[in-house]
PDB file of C-alpha atoms in Angstrom:
ATOM      1  CA  MET A1113       1.033 -14.929   3.744  1.00 44.00           C
ATOM      2  CA  LYS A1114       1.174 -17.175   0.716  1.00 63.00           C
ATOM      3  CA  ASN A1115      -0.430 -20.594   1.171  1.00 84.00           C
ATOM      4  CA  TRP A1116       2.669 -22.650   0.410  1.00 93.00           C
ATOM      5  CA  PRO A1117       2.110 -26.270  -0.630  1.00 97.00           C
ATOM      6  CA  LEU A1118       3.860 -29.000   1.333  1.00 98.00           C
ATOM      7  CA  LEU A1119       5.507 -30.305  -1.842  1.00 98.00           C
ATOM      8  CA  LEU A1120       7.091 -27.259  -3.440  1.00 98.00           C
ATOM      9  CA  GLU A1121       8.577 -27.092  -6.933  1.00 98.00           C
ATOM     10  CA  THR A1122      11.692 -25.124  -7.831  1.00 98.00           C
ATOM     11  CA  THR A1123       9.794 -22.679 -10.048  1.00 98.00           C
ATOM     12  CA  GLN A1124       7.444 -21.852  -7.166  1.00 97.00           C
ATOM     13  CA  LEU A1125      10.314 -21.114  -4.812  1.00 98.00           C
ATOM     14  CA  ALA A1126      12.142 -19.080  -7.458  1.00 97.00           C
ATOM     15  CA  GLU A1127       9.112 -16.770  -7.770  1.00 96.00           C
ATOM     16  CA  MET A1128       9.011 -16.045  -4.021  1.00 94.00           C
ATOM     17  CA  LEU A1129      12.641 -16.540  -3.083  1.00 95.00           C
ATOM     18  CA  TYR A1130      12.986 -13.316  -1.101  1.00 92.00           C
ATOM     19  CA  ASP A1131       9.716 -13.456   0.806  1.00 94.00           C
ATOM     20  CA  PRO A1132      10.633 -12.238   4.320  1.00 94.00           C
ATOM     21  CA  LYS A1133       8.428 -14.871   5.923  1.00 94.00           C
ATOM     22  CA  LEU A1134      10.519 -17.692   4.444  1.00 97.00           C
ATOM     23  CA  LEU A1135      13.323 -19.473   6.239  1.00 98.00           C
ATOM     24  CA  ILE A1136      15.173 -21.733   3.817  1.00 98.00           C
ATOM     25  CA  LEU A1137      16.978 -24.511   5.682  1.00 98.00           C
ATOM     26  CA  ASP A1138      19.692 -26.483   3.900  1.00 98.00           C
ATOM     27  CA  THR A1139      20.476 -29.913   5.349  1.00 98.00           C
ATOM     28  CA  SER A1140      23.058 -30.770   2.712  1.00 98.00           C
ATOM     29  CA  SER A1141      26.644 -31.683   3.502  1.00 98.00           C
ATOM     30  CA  ALA A1142      28.852 -28.866   4.756  1.00 98.00           C
ATOM     31  CA  ALA A1143      30.939 -29.163   1.594  1.00 98.00           C
ATOM     32  CA  ASN A1144      27.944 -28.730  -0.686  1.00 98.00           C
ATOM     33  CA  TYR A1145      26.636 -25.804   1.351  1.00 98.00           C
ATOM     34  CA  ALA A1146      30.011 -24.080   1.087  1.00 98.00           C
ATOM     35  CA  LYS A1147      30.158 -24.756  -2.659  1.00 98.00           C
ATOM     36  CA  HIS A1148      26.643 -23.699  -3.591  1.00 98.00           C
ATOM     37  CA  HIS A1149      23.313 -23.211  -1.868  1.00 98.00           C
ATOM     38  CA  ILE A1150      20.002 -21.488  -2.512  1.00 98.00           C
ATOM     39  CA  PRO A1151      20.315 -17.728  -1.882  1.00 98.00           C
ATOM     40  CA  GLY A1152      19.462 -16.937   1.721  1.00 98.00           C
ATOM     41  CA  ALA A1153      19.580 -20.579   2.853  1.00 98.00           C
ATOM     42  CA  VAL A1154      20.796 -21.298   6.378  1.00 98.00           C
ATOM     43  CA  HIS A1155      22.741 -24.495   6.956  1.00 98.00           C
ATOM     44  CA  ILE A1156      21.786 -27.186   9.448  1.00 98.00           C
ATOM     45  CA  ALA A1157      24.336 -29.972   9.689  1.00 98.00           C
ATOM     46  CA  PRO A1158      22.548 -33.333   9.532  1.00 98.00           C
ATOM     47  CA  SER A1159      24.300 -34.325  12.773  1.00 98.00           C
ATOM     48  CA  GLU A1160      22.448 -31.501  14.546  1.00 98.00           C
ATOM     49  CA  LEU A1161      19.163 -33.342  13.968  1.00 98.00           C
ATOM     50  CA  GLN A1162      20.284 -36.441  15.900  1.00 98.00           C
ATOM     51  CA  SER A1163      21.578 -37.047  19.406  1.00 98.00           C
ATOM     52  CA  GLY A1164      24.651 -38.956  18.226  1.00 98.00           C
ATOM     53  CA  ILE A1165      24.592 -41.112  21.377  1.00 98.00           C
ATOM     54  CA  LYS A1166      25.367 -44.792  20.737  1.00 97.00           C
ATOM     55  CA  PRO A1167      23.902 -47.259  20.087  1.00 96.00           C
ATOM     56  CA  ALA A1168      20.780 -45.376  18.919  1.00 98.00           C
ATOM     57  CA  VAL A1169      22.591 -42.383  17.439  1.00 98.00           C
ATOM     58  CA  GLY A1170      19.495 -41.250  15.534  1.00 98.00           C
ATOM     59  CA  LYS A1171      17.426 -40.426  18.579  1.00 98.00           C
ATOM     60  CA  LEU A1172      16.075 -36.928  19.018  1.00 98.00           C
ATOM     61  CA  PRO A1173      18.522 -34.410  20.500  1.00 98.00           C
ATOM     62  CA  SER A1174      17.817 -32.993  23.939  1.00 98.00           C
ATOM     63  CA  ILE A1175      15.381 -30.100  24.325  1.00 97.00           C
ATOM     64  CA  GLU A1176      18.367 -27.898  25.179  1.00 98.00           C
ATOM     65  CA  ALA A1177      20.073 -28.856  21.912  1.00 98.00           C
ATOM     66  CA  LEU A1178      16.874 -28.283  19.936  1.00 98.00           C
ATOM     67  CA  ASN A1179      16.365 -24.873  21.558  1.00 98.00           C
ATOM     68  CA  SER A1180      19.922 -23.944  20.648  1.00 98.00           C
ATOM     69  CA  LEU A1181      19.580 -25.189  17.061  1.00 98.00           C
ATOM     70  CA  PHE A1182      16.337 -23.423  16.227  1.00 98.00           C
ATOM     71  CA  ALA A1183      17.427 -20.243  18.001  1.00 98.00           C
ATOM     72  CA  LYS A1184      20.588 -20.239  15.878  1.00 98.00           C
ATOM     73  CA  VAL A1185      18.705 -20.541  12.585  1.00 98.00           C
ATOM     74  CA  GLY A1186      16.219 -17.825  13.541  1.00 98.00           C
ATOM     75  CA  LEU A1187      12.982 -19.821  13.657  1.00 98.00           C
ATOM     76  CA  THR A1188       9.859 -17.919  14.732  1.00 97.00           C
ATOM     77  CA  PRO A1189       6.264 -19.156  15.121  1.00 96.00           C
ATOM     78  CA  ASP A1190       5.139 -17.424  11.911  1.00 94.00           C
ATOM     79  CA  THR A1191       8.156 -18.460   9.849  1.00 96.00           C
ATOM     80  CA  HIS A1192       7.480 -20.717   6.874  1.00 97.00           C
ATOM     81  CA  VAL A1193      10.356 -23.178   6.541  1.00 98.00           C
ATOM     82  CA  ILE A1194      11.552 -24.477   3.173  1.00 98.00           C
ATOM     83  CA  ALA A1195      13.484 -27.702   3.787  1.00 98.00           C
ATOM     84  CA  TYR A1196      15.872 -29.210   1.267  1.00 98.00           C
ATOM     85  CA  ASP A1197      18.982 -31.392   1.028  1.00 98.00           C
ATOM     86  CA  ASP A1198      21.386 -32.802  -1.548  1.00 98.00           C
ATOM     87  CA  GLU A1199      20.305 -36.455  -1.480  1.00 98.00           C
ATOM     88  CA  GLY A1200      16.647 -36.738  -2.432  1.00 98.00           C
ATOM     89  CA  GLY A1201      14.858 -35.919   0.794  1.00 98.00           C
ATOM     90  CA  GLY A1202      16.132 -38.035   3.695  1.00 98.00           C
ATOM     91  CA  TRP A1203      17.616 -35.255   5.797  1.00 98.00           C
ATOM     92  CA  ALA A1204      14.977 -32.737   4.710  1.00 98.00           C
ATOM     93  CA  GLY A1205      12.331 -35.246   5.823  1.00 98.00           C
ATOM     94  CA  ARG A1206      14.124 -35.726   9.137  1.00 98.00           C
ATOM     95  CA  LEU A1207      14.041 -31.934   9.579  1.00 98.00           C
ATOM     96  CA  ILE A1208      10.306 -31.830   8.823  1.00 98.00           C
ATOM     97  CA  TRP A1209       9.685 -34.627  11.329  1.00 98.00           C
ATOM     98  CA  THR A1210      11.690 -32.609  13.862  1.00 98.00           C
ATOM     99  CA  LEU A1211       9.566 -29.543  13.141  1.00 98.00           C
ATOM    100  CA  ASP A1212       6.477 -31.675  13.800  1.00 98.00           C
ATOM    101  CA  VAL A1213       8.087 -32.812  17.048  1.00 98.00           C
ATOM    102  CA  ILE A1214       8.486 -29.202  18.220  1.00 98.00           C
ATOM    103  CA  GLY A1215       5.003 -28.239  17.027  1.00 97.00           C
ATOM    104  CA  HIS A1216       6.031 -26.058  14.066  1.00 98.00           C
ATOM    105  CA  ARG A1217       3.685 -26.936  11.208  1.00 96.00           C
ATOM    106  CA  ASN A1218       4.530 -24.217   8.681  1.00 97.00           C
ATOM    107  CA  TYR A1219       6.871 -25.861   6.208  1.00 98.00           C
ATOM    108  CA  SER A1220       7.408 -27.119   2.664  1.00 98.00           C
ATOM    109  CA  TYR A1221       9.781 -29.614   1.083  1.00 98.00           C
ATOM    110  CA  LEU A1222      11.599 -28.472  -2.050  1.00 98.00           C
ATOM    111  CA  ASN A1223      11.042 -31.355  -4.457  1.00 98.00           C
ATOM    112  CA  GLY A1224      14.431 -32.573  -5.696  1.00 98.00           C
ATOM    113  CA  GLY A1225      16.307 -30.262  -3.366  1.00 98.00           C
ATOM    114  CA  LEU A1226      19.693 -28.916  -4.372  1.00 98.00           C
ATOM    115  CA  HIS A1227      19.937 -31.229  -7.408  1.00 98.00           C
ATOM    116  CA  ALA A1228      16.742 -29.924  -8.994  1.00 98.00           C
ATOM    117  CA  TRP A1229      17.523 -26.317  -8.082  1.00 98.00           C
ATOM    118  CA  LEU A1230      20.971 -26.326  -9.683  1.00 98.00           C
ATOM    119  CA  ASP A1231      20.177 -28.615 -12.609  1.00 97.00           C
ATOM    120  CA  GLU A1232      17.355 -26.321 -13.678  1.00 98.00           C
ATOM    121  CA  GLY A1233      19.502 -23.212 -13.671  1.00 98.00           C
ATOM    122  CA  HIS A1234      18.302 -21.357 -10.599  1.00 98.00           C
ATOM    123  CA  PRO A1235      20.680 -18.973  -8.796  1.00 98.00           C
ATOM    124  CA  SER A1236      23.010 -20.072  -6.022  1.00 98.00           C
ATOM    125  CA  GLU A1237      25.469 -18.450  -3.649  1.00 98.00           C
ATOM    126  CA  LYS A1238      28.482 -19.467  -1.579  1.00 98.00           C
ATOM    127  CA  VAL A1239      28.361 -17.029   1.345  1.00 98.00           C
ATOM    128  CA  ALA A1240      27.044 -18.548   4.579  1.00 98.00           C
ATOM    129  CA  ASN A1241      23.916 -17.017   6.070  1.00 98.00           C
ATOM    130  CA  HIS A1242      23.644 -16.363   9.810  1.00 97.00           C
ATOM    131  CA  PRO A1243      20.275 -14.856  10.799  1.00 97.00           C
ATOM    132  CA  ALA A1244      19.676 -13.044  14.055  1.00 97.00           C
ATOM    133  CA  PRO A1245      19.063 -15.641  16.784  1.00 98.00           C
ATOM    134  CA  THR A1246      15.562 -16.030  18.176  1.00 98.00           C
ATOM    135  CA  LYS A1247      14.357 -17.070  21.608  1.00 97.00           C
ATOM    136  CA  GLN A1248      13.059 -20.635  21.822  1.00 97.00           C
ATOM    137  CA  ASP A1249      11.056 -22.451  24.481  1.00 96.00           C
ATOM    138  CA  ILE A1250      10.456 -25.783  22.791  1.00 96.00           C
ATOM    139  CA  SER A1251       8.033 -28.422  23.998  1.00 96.00           C
ATOM    140  CA  ILE A1252       7.873 -31.916  22.530  1.00 97.00           C
ATOM    141  CA  ASP A1253       4.821 -33.289  20.730  1.00 96.00           C
ATOM    142  CA  SER A1254       5.052 -37.005  21.438  1.00 96.00           C
ATOM    143  CA  LEU A1255       2.240 -37.853  18.981  1.00 97.00           C
ATOM    144  CA  VAL A1256       4.704 -38.097  16.083  1.00 98.00           C
ATOM    145  CA  ILE A1257       7.353 -40.028  18.045  1.00 98.00           C
ATOM    146  CA  ALA A1258       7.359 -43.826  18.292  1.00 98.00           C
ATOM    147  CA  GLU A1259       9.093 -45.453  21.252  1.00 98.00           C
ATOM    148  CA  ILE A1260       9.542 -49.201  21.724  1.00 97.00           C
ATOM    149  CA  GLU A1261       7.210 -49.301  24.700  1.00 96.00           C
ATOM    150  CA  ASP A1262       4.476 -47.677  22.601  1.00 94.00           C
ATOM    151  CA  PHE A1263       4.235 -50.431  20.010  1.00 97.00           C
ATOM    152  CA  ILE A1264       6.133 -53.592  20.996  1.00 97.00           C
ATOM    153  CA  SER A1265       2.927 -55.115  22.366  1.00 96.00           C
ATOM    154  CA  MET A1266       1.033 -54.168  19.176  1.00 96.00           C
ATOM    155  CA  LEU A1267       3.111 -56.021  16.582  1.00 96.00           C
ATOM    156  CA  ASP A1268       0.217 -58.377  15.804  1.00 95.00           C
ATOM    157  CA  ASN A1269      -2.332 -55.550  15.543  1.00 97.00           C
ATOM    158  CA  SER A1270      -3.740 -55.320  12.006  1.00 96.00           C
ATOM    159  CA  GLN A1271      -4.276 -51.581  12.459  1.00 97.00           C
ATOM    160  CA  LEU A1272      -0.513 -51.029  12.821  1.00 98.00           C
ATOM    161  CA  ALA A1273       1.975 -51.123   9.943  1.00 97.00           C
ATOM    162  CA  ILE A1274       5.717 -50.677  10.345  1.00 98.00           C
ATOM    163  CA  TRP A1275       7.520 -49.306   7.303  1.00 98.00           C
ATOM    164  CA  ASP A1276      11.181 -50.351   7.288  1.00 98.00           C
ATOM    165  CA  ALA A1277      12.908 -47.971   4.872  1.00 98.00           C
ATOM    166  CA  ARG A1278      16.297 -49.734   4.920  1.00 98.00           C
ATOM    167  CA  SER A1279      17.777 -51.786   2.102  1.00 97.00           C
ATOM    168  CA  ALA A1280      16.456 -55.278   1.412  1.00 96.00           C
ATOM    169  CA  GLU A1281      19.806 -56.706   2.542  1.00 97.00           C
ATOM    170  CA  GLU A1282      19.498 -55.033   5.941  1.00 98.00           C
ATOM    171  CA  TYR A1283      15.862 -56.082   6.257  1.00 98.00           C
ATOM    172  CA  ARG A1284      16.624 -59.730   5.496  1.00 97.00           C
ATOM    173  CA  GLY A1285      19.542 -59.773   7.930  1.00 96.00           C
ATOM    174  CA  GLU A1286      22.223 -60.203   5.280  1.00 96.00           C
ATOM    175  CA  LYS A1287      23.791 -56.814   5.973  1.00 96.00           C
ATOM    176  CA  VAL A1288      24.147 -56.283   9.703  1.00 96.00           C
ATOM    177  CA  LEU A1289      24.729 -52.798  11.129  1.00 96.00           C
ATOM    178  CA  ALA A1290      23.878 -53.588  14.740  1.00 96.00           C
ATOM    179  CA  GLN A1291      24.399 -56.379  17.259  1.00 95.00           C
ATOM    180  CA  ARG A1292      21.631 -58.305  15.520  1.00 97.00           C
ATOM    181  CA  GLY A1293      20.439 -58.333  11.922  1.00 97.00           C
ATOM    182  CA  GLY A1294      16.952 -58.705  10.527  1.00 96.00           C
ATOM    183  CA  HIS A1295      13.788 -56.692  11.054  1.00 97.00           C
ATOM    184  CA  ILE A1296      10.985 -55.937  13.481  1.00 97.00           C
ATOM    185  CA  PRO A1297       8.397 -58.751  13.304  1.00 96.00           C
ATOM    186  CA  GLY A1298       5.771 -57.970  10.689  1.00 96.00           C
ATOM    187  CA  ALA A1299       7.584 -54.909   9.335  1.00 97.00           C
ATOM    188  CA  ILE A1300       7.145 -54.123   5.646  1.00 97.00           C
ATOM    189  CA  ASN A1301      10.242 -53.288   3.634  1.00 97.00           C
ATOM    190  CA  LEU A1302      10.313 -50.526   1.030  1.00 97.00           C
ATOM    191  CA  ASP A1303      13.766 -49.028   0.509  1.00 98.00           C
ATOM    192  CA  TRP A1304      13.707 -45.225   0.678  1.00 98.00           C
ATOM    193  CA  LEU A1305      15.695 -45.104  -2.567  1.00 98.00           C
ATOM    194  CA  GLU A1306      12.668 -46.579  -4.343  1.00 98.00           C
ATOM    195  CA  LEU A1307      10.839 -43.295  -3.715  1.00 98.00           C
ATOM    196  CA  ILE A1308      13.349 -41.112  -5.584  1.00 98.00           C
ATOM    197  CA  ASP A1309      13.339 -40.478  -9.335  1.00 98.00           C
ATOM    198  CA  ARG A1310      16.991 -40.226 -10.364  1.00 98.00           C
ATOM    199  CA  ASN A1311      15.890 -39.330 -13.898  1.00 98.00           C
ATOM    200  CA  ASN A1312      14.032 -36.253 -12.655  1.00 98.00           C
ATOM    201  CA  HIS A1313      16.670 -34.450 -10.591  1.00 98.00           C
ATOM    202  CA  MET A1314      16.090 -36.509  -7.420  1.00 98.00           C
ATOM    203  CA  ARG A1315      12.443 -35.545  -7.102  1.00 98.00           C
ATOM    204  CA  LEU A1316       9.904 -37.900  -5.634  1.00 98.00           C
ATOM    205  CA  LYS A1317       8.477 -40.375  -8.109  1.00 98.00           C
ATOM    206  CA  ASP A1318       4.922 -39.908  -9.344  1.00 98.00           C
ATOM    207  CA  LEU A1319       2.757 -39.665  -6.238  1.00 98.00           C
ATOM    208  CA  SER A1320      -0.098 -41.782  -7.581  1.00 98.00           C
ATOM    209  CA  SER A1321       2.339 -44.575  -8.432  1.00 98.00           C
ATOM    210  CA  LEU A1322       3.900 -44.358  -4.986  1.00 98.00           C
ATOM    211  CA  GLN A1323       0.464 -44.470  -3.356  1.00 98.00           C
ATOM    212  CA  ALA A1324      -0.432 -47.542  -5.402  1.00 98.00           C
ATOM    213  CA  LYS A1325       2.796 -49.234  -4.278  1.00 97.00           C
ATOM    214  CA  LEU A1326       2.095 -48.455  -0.626  1.00 98.00           C
ATOM    215  CA  ASN A1327      -1.449 -49.782  -0.953  1.00 97.00           C
ATOM    216  CA  GLU A1328      -0.124 -52.962  -2.547  1.00 97.00           C
ATOM    217  CA  LEU A1329       2.247 -53.473   0.389  1.00 97.00           C
ATOM    218  CA  GLY A1330      -0.403 -52.787   3.015  1.00 97.00           C
ATOM    219  CA  ILE A1331       1.010 -49.404   4.091  1.00 97.00           C
ATOM    220  CA  THR A1332      -2.388 -47.744   3.892  1.00 98.00           C
ATOM    221  CA  ALA A1333      -3.715 -44.467   5.222  1.00 98.00           C
ATOM    222  CA  ASP A1334      -6.345 -46.100   7.424  1.00 98.00           C
ATOM    223  CA  LYS A1335      -3.632 -47.568   9.682  1.00 98.00           C
ATOM    224  CA  MET A1336      -1.214 -46.206  12.210  1.00 98.00           C
ATOM    225  CA  ILE A1337       2.127 -46.211  10.376  1.00 98.00           C
ATOM    226  CA  ILE A1338       5.460 -46.248  12.168  1.00 98.00           C
ATOM    227  CA  THR A1339       8.489 -45.759   9.954  1.00 98.00           C
ATOM    228  CA  HIS A1340      12.163 -46.339  10.691  1.00 98.00           C
ATOM    229  CA  CYS A1341      15.551 -47.199   9.190  1.00 98.00           C
ATOM    230  CA  GLN A1342      18.899 -47.497  10.984  1.00 98.00           C
ATOM    231  CA  THR A1343      18.905 -43.985  12.496  1.00 98.00           C
ATOM    232  CA  HIS A1344      15.611 -42.384  11.323  1.00 98.00           C
ATOM    233  CA  HIS A1345      17.436 -40.545   8.556  1.00 98.00           C
ATOM    234  CA  ARG A1346      16.397 -42.538   5.487  1.00 98.00           C
ATOM    235  CA  SER A1347      12.951 -42.917   7.021  1.00 98.00           C
ATOM    236  CA  GLY A1348      12.776 -39.134   7.112  1.00 98.00           C
ATOM    237  CA  LEU A1349      11.760 -39.471   3.466  1.00 98.00           C
ATOM    238  CA  SER A1350       9.161 -42.169   4.080  1.00 98.00           C
ATOM    239  CA  TYR A1351       7.682 -39.997   6.860  1.00 98.00           C
ATOM    240  CA  LEU A1352       7.671 -36.990   4.534  1.00 98.00           C
ATOM    241  CA  LEU A1353       6.045 -38.914   1.691  1.00 98.00           C
ATOM    242  CA  MET A1354       3.204 -40.019   3.945  1.00 98.00           C
ATOM    243  CA  LYS A1355       2.722 -36.407   5.047  1.00 98.00           C
ATOM    244  CA  ILE A1356       2.484 -35.361   1.394  1.00 98.00           C
ATOM    245  CA  LEU A1357       0.018 -38.178   0.676  1.00 98.00           C
ATOM    246  CA  GLY A1358      -2.173 -37.044   3.568  1.00 98.00           C
ATOM    247  CA  TYR A1359      -1.718 -39.978   5.944  1.00 98.00           C
ATOM    248  CA  PRO A1360      -3.339 -38.936   9.241  1.00 98.00           C
ATOM    249  CA  HIS A1361      -1.583 -41.270  11.685  1.00 98.00           C
ATOM    250  CA  ILE A1362       2.192 -41.535  11.229  1.00 98.00           C
ATOM    251  CA  LYS A1363       5.107 -41.680  13.621  1.00 98.00           C
ATOM    252  CA  GLY A1364       8.872 -41.778  13.288  1.00 98.00           C
ATOM    253  CA  TYR A1365      10.662 -44.421  15.346  1.00 98.00           C
ATOM    254  CA  HIS A1366      13.744 -42.391  16.144  1.00 98.00           C
ATOM    255  CA  GLY A1367      15.485 -45.230  17.962  1.00 98.00           C
ATOM    256  CA  SER A1368      15.238 -47.217  14.712  1.00 98.00           C
ATOM    257  CA  TRP A1369      17.360 -50.323  14.127  1.00 98.00           C
ATOM    258  CA  GLY A1370      20.232 -48.774  16.067  1.00 98.00           C
ATOM    259  CA  GLU A1371      18.110 -49.269  19.170  1.00 98.00           C
ATOM    260  CA  TRP A1372      16.025 -52.328  18.229  1.00 98.00           C
ATOM    261  CA  GLY A1373      18.888 -54.362  16.778  1.00 98.00           C
ATOM    262  CA  ASN A1374      21.223 -53.642  19.675  1.00 97.00           C
ATOM    263  CA  SER A1375      18.857 -55.091  22.255  1.00 96.00           C
ATOM    264  CA  ASP A1376      19.025 -58.710  23.412  1.00 94.00           C
ATOM    265  CA  THR A1377      15.346 -58.748  24.321  1.00 95.00           C
ATOM    266  CA  ASN A1378      13.489 -57.385  21.288  1.00 96.00           C
ATOM    267  CA  PRO A1379      12.087 -59.999  18.887  1.00 96.00           C
ATOM    268  CA  VAL A1380      13.754 -60.123  15.473  1.00 97.00           C
ATOM    269  CA  GLU A1381      12.806 -61.770  12.179  1.00 96.00           C
ATOM    270  CA  ILE A1382      15.195 -62.876   9.452  1.00 95.00           C
ATOM    271  CA  GLY A1383      14.395 -63.220   5.750  1.00 92.00           C
ATOM    272  CA  ASP A1384      11.838 -61.856   3.324  1.00 85.00           C
ATOM    273  CA  HIS A1385       8.548 -62.843   4.930  1.00 58.00           C
ATOM    274  CA  PRO A1386       7.200 -62.049   8.377  1.00 48.00           C
ATOM    275  CA  GLN A1387       6.377 -65.734   8.867  1.00 37.00           C
ATOM    276  CA  SER A1388       9.938 -66.927   8.265  1.00 33.00           C
ATOM    277  CA  SER A1389      12.819 -67.450  10.666  1.00 35.00           C
ATOM    278  CA  ALA A1390      11.481 -65.579  13.675  1.00 37.00           C
ATOM    279  CA  GLN A1391      14.091 -65.330  16.419  1.00 40.00           C
ATOM    280  CA  LYS A1392      12.636 -64.825  19.872  1.00 38.00           C
ATOM    281  CA  PRO A1393      14.943 -64.032  22.773  1.00 39.00           C
TER     282      PRO A1393
END
């Protein structure tokens, strides 16, 4: 089978579009999938990648739900998944994190997703694809999952970095989408939108420039990195970027701010700097 790169360009996919080992998974909106999608692509609604249970709606679905989802799309152990979306990589990254969670490591991200594919003149179709279901017996790999109890006692550990991929307004506590606003103490803010090049069909920005930015912020590959947003959707892209950059120790905090910010007991910081305006319960 072809050795597919993790970061896949549209021209590479176009050359091998009908490879029988490929499973192209579209995590765009239902409307966009119905209007136009890559030939052969199977739709996964973004909501199927999250539990939807308040307050932490972004948590991982149950094993039963995951078994049902990946059976429906026809995943097999030797399938190579191509993940894409219509927004620059958030939902595709969430899908790739989910594949890591279930132990499926054969995947690529289509750089720029639907925007790049259509803008560059590649073929599309409207008919929905429904592959033959496959049998699933999923087990969870907890190594890529961050839970509060795993890291709340490590917030002062210099070998841990928390990447908050929300907007600066959410991070500072000015825009509040939970019971409490602010950020996890010591977390580093880099908005996921800063990773996307809107002048290049929603592809990732230059990887060397992104790596330099992460190094400058202290989000370095020698640390354990936990990334989150409000629901671990936007941080799907930060997780994916670190995979592409070869970071060896990364986790997605699927509870994200929906869980942390709706607790009365978790410590919260307000403002731009970790040293400022700490609010302890």
